[in-house]
PDB file of C-alpha atoms in Angstrom:
ATOM      1  CA  UNK A   1      75.333 116.491  86.237  1.00 44.00           C
ATOM      2  CA  UNK A   2      77.431 114.225  88.432  1.00 49.00           C
ATOM      3  CA  UNK A   3      80.788 112.995  87.266  1.00 51.00           C
ATOM      4  CA  UNK A   4      81.584 109.315  87.694  1.00 48.00           C
ATOM      5  CA  UNK A   5      84.960 108.246  88.903  1.00 52.00           C
ATOM      6  CA  UNK A   6      87.952 109.949  87.376  1.00 52.00           C
ATOM      7  CA  UNK A   7      91.556 110.276  88.405  1.00 54.00           C
ATOM      8  CA  UNK A   8      90.684 112.443  91.429  1.00 75.00           C
ATOM      9  CA  UNK A   9      88.888 109.594  93.174  1.00 88.00           C
ATOM     10  CA  UNK A  10      91.973 107.376  93.070  1.00 94.00           C
ATOM     11  CA  UNK A  11      93.328 109.278  96.086  1.00 95.00           C
ATOM     12  CA  UNK A  12      90.392 108.082  98.193  1.00 97.00           C
ATOM     13  CA  UNK A  13      91.184 104.469  97.335  1.00 98.00           C
ATOM     14  CA  UNK A  14      94.826 105.092  98.304  1.00 97.00           C
ATOM     15  CA  UNK A  15      93.585 106.382 101.677  1.00 98.00           C
ATOM     16  CA  UNK A  16      91.561 103.182 102.074  1.00 98.00           C
ATOM     17  CA  UNK A  17      94.580 101.059 101.117  1.00 98.00           C
ATOM     18  CA  UNK A  18      96.782 102.889 103.632  1.00 98.00           C
ATOM     19  CA  UNK A  19      94.221 102.282 106.389  1.00 98.00           C
ATOM     20  CA  UNK A  20      93.979  98.580 105.506  1.00 98.00           C
ATOM     21  CA  UNK A  21      97.768  98.141 105.470  1.00 98.00           C
ATOM     22  CA  UNK A  22      98.302 100.017 108.759  1.00 98.00           C
ATOM     23  CA  UNK A  23      95.369  98.215 110.389  1.00 98.00           C
ATOM     24  CA  UNK A  24      96.476  94.742 109.357  1.00 98.00           C
ATOM     25  CA  UNK A  25     100.140  95.400 110.186  1.00 98.00           C
ATOM     26  CA  UNK A  26      99.337  96.642 113.717  1.00 98.00           C
ATOM     27  CA  UNK A  27      96.985  93.718 114.306  1.00 98.00           C
ATOM     28  CA  UNK A  28      99.670  91.296 113.099  1.00 98.00           C
ATOM     29  CA  UNK A  29     102.148  92.850 115.554  1.00 98.00           C
ATOM     30  CA  UNK A  30      99.693  92.436 118.434  1.00 98.00           C
ATOM     31  CA  UNK A  31      98.880  88.814 117.542  1.00 98.00           C
ATOM     32  CA  UNK A  32     102.541  87.963 116.952  1.00 98.00           C
ATOM     33  CA  UNK A  33     104.158  89.626 119.957  1.00 98.00           C
ATOM     34  CA  UNK A  34     101.506  89.849 122.690  1.00 98.00           C
ATOM     35  CA  UNK A  35      99.594  87.317 124.729  1.00 98.00           C
ATOM     36  CA  UNK A  36      95.813  87.660 124.732  1.00 97.00           C
ATOM     37  CA  UNK A  37      94.936  89.980 127.625  1.00 96.00           C
ATOM     38  CA  UNK A  38      98.457  91.390 127.916  1.00 98.00           C
ATOM     39  CA  UNK A  39      98.548  95.170 128.339  1.00 97.00           C
ATOM     40  CA  UNK A  40     101.434  97.585 127.746  1.00 97.00           C
ATOM     41  CA  UNK A  41     101.113 101.074 129.256  1.00 97.00           C
ATOM     42  CA  UNK A  42     101.859 103.928 126.854  1.00 97.00           C
ATOM     43  CA  UNK A  43     100.545 106.740 129.100  1.00 97.00           C
ATOM     44  CA  UNK A  44      99.609 105.473 132.576  1.00 95.00           C
ATOM     45  CA  UNK A  45      95.879 105.702 133.335  1.00 94.00           C
ATOM     46  CA  UNK A  46      95.188 107.030 129.803  1.00 96.00           C
ATOM     47  CA  UNK A  47      96.466 104.832 126.957  1.00 98.00           C
ATOM     48  CA  UNK A  48      97.464 101.178 126.761  1.00 98.00           C
ATOM     49  CA  UNK A  49      98.153  98.623 124.046  1.00 98.00           C
ATOM     50  CA  UNK A  50      96.003  95.677 125.153  1.00 98.00           C
ATOM     51  CA  UNK A  51      95.663  92.434 123.211  1.00 98.00           C
ATOM     52  CA  UNK A  52      91.925  91.808 122.910  1.00 97.00           C
ATOM     53  CA  UNK A  53      89.631  89.882 120.534  1.00 95.00           C
ATOM     54  CA  UNK A  54      86.058  90.635 119.556  1.00 89.00           C
ATOM     55  CA  UNK A  55      83.709  88.190 117.856  1.00 82.00           C
ATOM     56  CA  UNK A  56      80.924  90.752 117.571  1.00 69.00           C
ATOM     57  CA  UNK A  57      80.321  94.351 116.574  1.00 63.00           C
ATOM     58  CA  UNK A  58      81.177  97.457 118.554  1.00 59.00           C
ATOM     59  CA  UNK A  59      81.400  96.801 122.294  1.00 54.00           C
ATOM     60  CA  UNK A  60      80.959  93.072 121.682  1.00 56.00           C
ATOM     61  CA  UNK A  61      77.356  93.278 120.461  1.00 56.00           C
ATOM     62  CA  UNK A  62      76.028  90.520 118.181  1.00 58.00           C
ATOM     63  CA  UNK A  63      78.701  87.999 119.151  1.00 61.00           C
ATOM     64  CA  UNK A  64      79.262  85.299 116.523  1.00 61.00           C
ATOM     65  CA  UNK A  65      76.809  86.700 113.924  1.00 64.00           C
ATOM     66  CA  UNK A  66      79.347  86.432 111.099  1.00 72.00           C
ATOM     67  CA  UNK A  67      76.836  86.025 108.284  1.00 75.00           C
ATOM     68  CA  UNK A  68      75.280  89.356 109.300  1.00 79.00           C
ATOM     69  CA  UNK A  69      78.674  91.107 109.374  1.00 79.00           C
ATOM     70  CA  UNK A  70      79.613  89.675 105.981  1.00 87.00           C
ATOM     71  CA  UNK A  71      76.355  90.801 104.397  1.00 91.00           C
ATOM     72  CA  UNK A  72      76.358  94.269 105.968  1.00 90.00           C
ATOM     73  CA  UNK A  73      80.029  94.855 105.116  1.00 92.00           C
ATOM     74  CA  UNK A  74      79.570  93.905 101.457  1.00 95.00           C
ATOM     75  CA  UNK A  75      76.574  96.257 101.194  1.00 97.00           C
ATOM     76  CA  UNK A  76      78.395  99.094 102.992  1.00 96.00           C
ATOM     77  CA  UNK A  77      81.553  98.706 100.891  1.00 97.00           C
ATOM     78  CA  UNK A  78      79.499  98.713  97.672  1.00 97.00           C
ATOM     79  CA  UNK A  79      77.625 101.822  98.842  1.00 97.00           C
ATOM     80  CA  UNK A  80      80.844 103.641  99.720  1.00 97.00           C
ATOM     81  CA  UNK A  81      82.381 102.837  96.323  1.00 97.00           C
ATOM     82  CA  UNK A  82      79.260 104.071  94.514  1.00 96.00           C
ATOM     83  CA  UNK A  83      79.270 107.260  96.606  1.00 95.00           C
ATOM     84  CA  UNK A  84      82.996 107.860  95.941  1.00 96.00           C
ATOM     85  CA  UNK A  85      82.443 107.453  92.192  1.00 94.00           C
ATOM     86  CA  UNK A  86      79.720 110.109  92.280  1.00 94.00           C
ATOM     87  CA  UNK A  87      81.693 112.749  94.178  1.00 94.00           C
ATOM     88  CA  UNK A  88      82.336 116.139  92.650  1.00 92.00           C
ATOM     89  CA  UNK A  89      85.950 117.379  92.605  1.00 90.00           C
ATOM     90  CA  UNK A  90      85.009 119.967  95.261  1.00 91.00           C
ATOM     91  CA  UNK A  91      83.832 117.269  97.702  1.00 94.00           C
ATOM     92  CA  UNK A  92      87.293 116.314  98.952  1.00 94.00           C
ATOM     93  CA  UNK A  93      86.323 116.223 102.638  1.00 96.00           C
ATOM     94  CA  UNK A  94      83.580 113.701 101.881  1.00 96.00           C
ATOM     95  CA  UNK A  95      86.041 111.719  99.741  1.00 97.00           C
ATOM     96  CA  UNK A  96      88.611 111.527 102.533  1.00 97.00           C
ATOM     97  CA  UNK A  97      85.881 110.467 104.961  1.00 98.00           C
ATOM     98  CA  UNK A  98      84.640 107.791 102.584  1.00 98.00           C
ATOM     99  CA  UNK A  99      88.196 106.560 101.953  1.00 98.00           C
ATOM    100  CA  UNK A 100      88.720 106.186 105.706  1.00 98.00           C
ATOM    101  CA  UNK A 101      85.386 104.401 106.083  1.00 98.00           C
ATOM    102  CA  UNK A 102      86.175 102.067 103.182  1.00 98.00           C
ATOM    103  CA  UNK A 103      89.568 101.149 104.631  1.00 98.00           C
ATOM    104  CA  UNK A 104      88.124 100.626 108.100  1.00 98.00           C
ATOM    105  CA  UNK A 105      85.267  98.443 106.881  1.00 96.00           C
ATOM    106  CA  UNK A 106      87.610  96.274 104.807  1.00 97.00           C
ATOM    107  CA  UNK A 107      90.205  96.077 107.614  1.00 97.00           C
ATOM    108  CA  UNK A 108      87.740  94.571 110.079  1.00 95.00           C
ATOM    109  CA  UNK A 109      86.174  92.430 107.321  1.00 95.00           C
ATOM    110  CA  UNK A 110      89.574  90.827 106.680  1.00 96.00           C
ATOM    111  CA  UNK A 111      89.769  89.874 110.364  1.00 95.00           C
ATOM    112  CA  UNK A 112      86.277  88.394 110.385  1.00 91.00           C
ATOM    113  CA  UNK A 113      86.934  86.333 107.259  1.00 92.00           C
ATOM    114  CA  UNK A 114      90.404  85.022 108.152  1.00 94.00           C
ATOM    115  CA  UNK A 115      90.465  85.058 111.959  1.00 93.00           C
ATOM    116  CA  UNK A 116      86.744  84.702 112.763  1.00 90.00           C
ATOM    117  CA  UNK A 117      87.282  87.558 115.243  1.00 92.00           C
ATOM    118  CA  UNK A 118      88.508  91.143 115.189  1.00 94.00           C
ATOM    119  CA  UNK A 119      91.838  92.001 116.819  1.00 97.00           C
ATOM    120  CA  UNK A 120      91.517  95.078 119.043  1.00 97.00           C
ATOM    121  CA  UNK A 121      94.386  96.680 120.947  1.00 98.00           C
ATOM    122  CA  UNK A 122      93.936 100.417 121.591  1.00 98.00           C
ATOM    123  CA  UNK A 123      92.723 100.762 125.158  1.00 98.00           C
ATOM    124  CA  UNK A 124      91.960 104.197 126.563  1.00 97.00           C
ATOM    125  CA  UNK A 125      90.663 105.532 129.825  1.00 96.00           C
ATOM    126  CA  UNK A 126      88.562 108.664 130.076  1.00 92.00           C
ATOM    127  CA  UNK A 127      88.943 109.505 133.748  1.00 92.00           C
ATOM    128  CA  UNK A 128      88.057 106.258 135.479  1.00 93.00           C
ATOM    129  CA  UNK A 129      85.996 104.975 132.537  1.00 95.00           C
ATOM    130  CA  UNK A 130      87.670 102.153 130.606  1.00 94.00           C
ATOM    131  CA  UNK A 131      86.643 102.801 126.996  1.00 93.00           C
ATOM    132  CA  UNK A 132      86.091  99.584 124.990  1.00 93.00           C
ATOM    133  CA  UNK A 133      89.263  98.363 123.264  1.00 95.00           C
ATOM    134  CA  UNK A 134      89.382  99.225 119.549  1.00 96.00           C
ATOM    135  CA  UNK A 135      91.756  99.195 116.546  1.00 97.00           C
ATOM    136  CA  UNK A 136      92.971 101.289 113.592  1.00 98.00           C
ATOM    137  CA  UNK A 137      90.037 100.219 111.396  1.00 97.00           C
ATOM    138  CA  UNK A 138      87.558 101.318 114.079  1.00 96.00           C
ATOM    139  CA  UNK A 139      89.365 104.660 114.374  1.00 97.00           C
ATOM    140  CA  UNK A 140      89.294 105.190 110.609  1.00 98.00           C
ATOM    141  CA  UNK A 141      85.586 104.368 110.472  1.00 97.00           C
ATOM    142  CA  UNK A 142      84.820 106.819 113.266  1.00 97.00           C
ATOM    143  CA  UNK A 143      86.907 109.667 111.826  1.00 98.00           C
ATOM    144  CA  UNK A 144      85.461 108.961 108.369  1.00 98.00           C
ATOM    145  CA  UNK A 145      81.885 109.190 109.632  1.00 97.00           C
ATOM    146  CA  UNK A 146      82.681 112.459 111.453  1.00 98.00           C
ATOM    147  CA  UNK A 147      84.244 113.942 108.280  1.00 98.00           C
ATOM    148  CA  UNK A 148      81.251 112.841 106.208  1.00 96.00           C
ATOM    149  CA  UNK A 149      78.843 114.471 108.682  1.00 96.00           C
ATOM    150  CA  UNK A 150      80.889 117.692 108.680  1.00 97.00           C
ATOM    151  CA  UNK A 151      80.765 117.684 104.884  1.00 96.00           C
ATOM    152  CA  UNK A 152      77.012 117.017 104.821  1.00 93.00           C
ATOM    153  CA  UNK A 153      76.074 119.612 107.433  1.00 93.00           C
ATOM    154  CA  UNK A 154      78.462 122.428 106.524  1.00 92.00           C
ATOM    155  CA  UNK A 155      79.582 122.058 102.914  1.00 87.00           C
ATOM    156  CA  UNK A 156      77.068 120.037 100.907  1.00 78.00           C
ATOM    157  CA  UNK A 157      74.654 121.918  98.717  1.00 75.00           C
ATOM    158  CA  UNK A 158      71.218 120.449  98.082  1.00 71.00           C
ATOM    159  CA  UNK A 159      70.729 119.080  94.579  1.00 66.00           C
ATOM    160  CA  UNK A 160      68.088 120.767  92.490  1.00 56.00           C
ATOM    161  CA  UNK A 161      65.464 118.483  90.979  1.00 53.00           C
ATOM    162  CA  UNK A 162      63.754 118.966  87.664  1.00 50.00           C
ATOM    163  CA  UNK A 163      61.248 121.764  88.071  1.00 46.00           C
TER     164      UNK A 163
END
């Protein structure tokens, strides 16, 4: 039998809250103190803080389709919350991943609702390839998905049905 909620799951919501706060604070700093397009080198030819805006999804896809982003985000957030509430105490890796995903989804959702665009600023180069500019929320989503996959492929046990 699955447990629902409980005090243990609160930690995953705290992870989400920390991601949202860090994401929104860093975006505020970029908007407040940098001109759009301005770039500050952190490690030459590797890492830059670059003020960029995105009105679409990853890599600028689906530009201006806000209604789609709103709908998908609400569905994803609801799904993540349901999944978190159903976690077993032993499924901490999945919980951390889901907390990161929840924070990342809400962080970018806040931008879309209030700014009508997402503030991106982490700009990396892999060799000569300029990786698309991203933000803390994007990073949290990516790490969260990776942790969830690790949990699913290496630690999850299949549920037994009624036989």
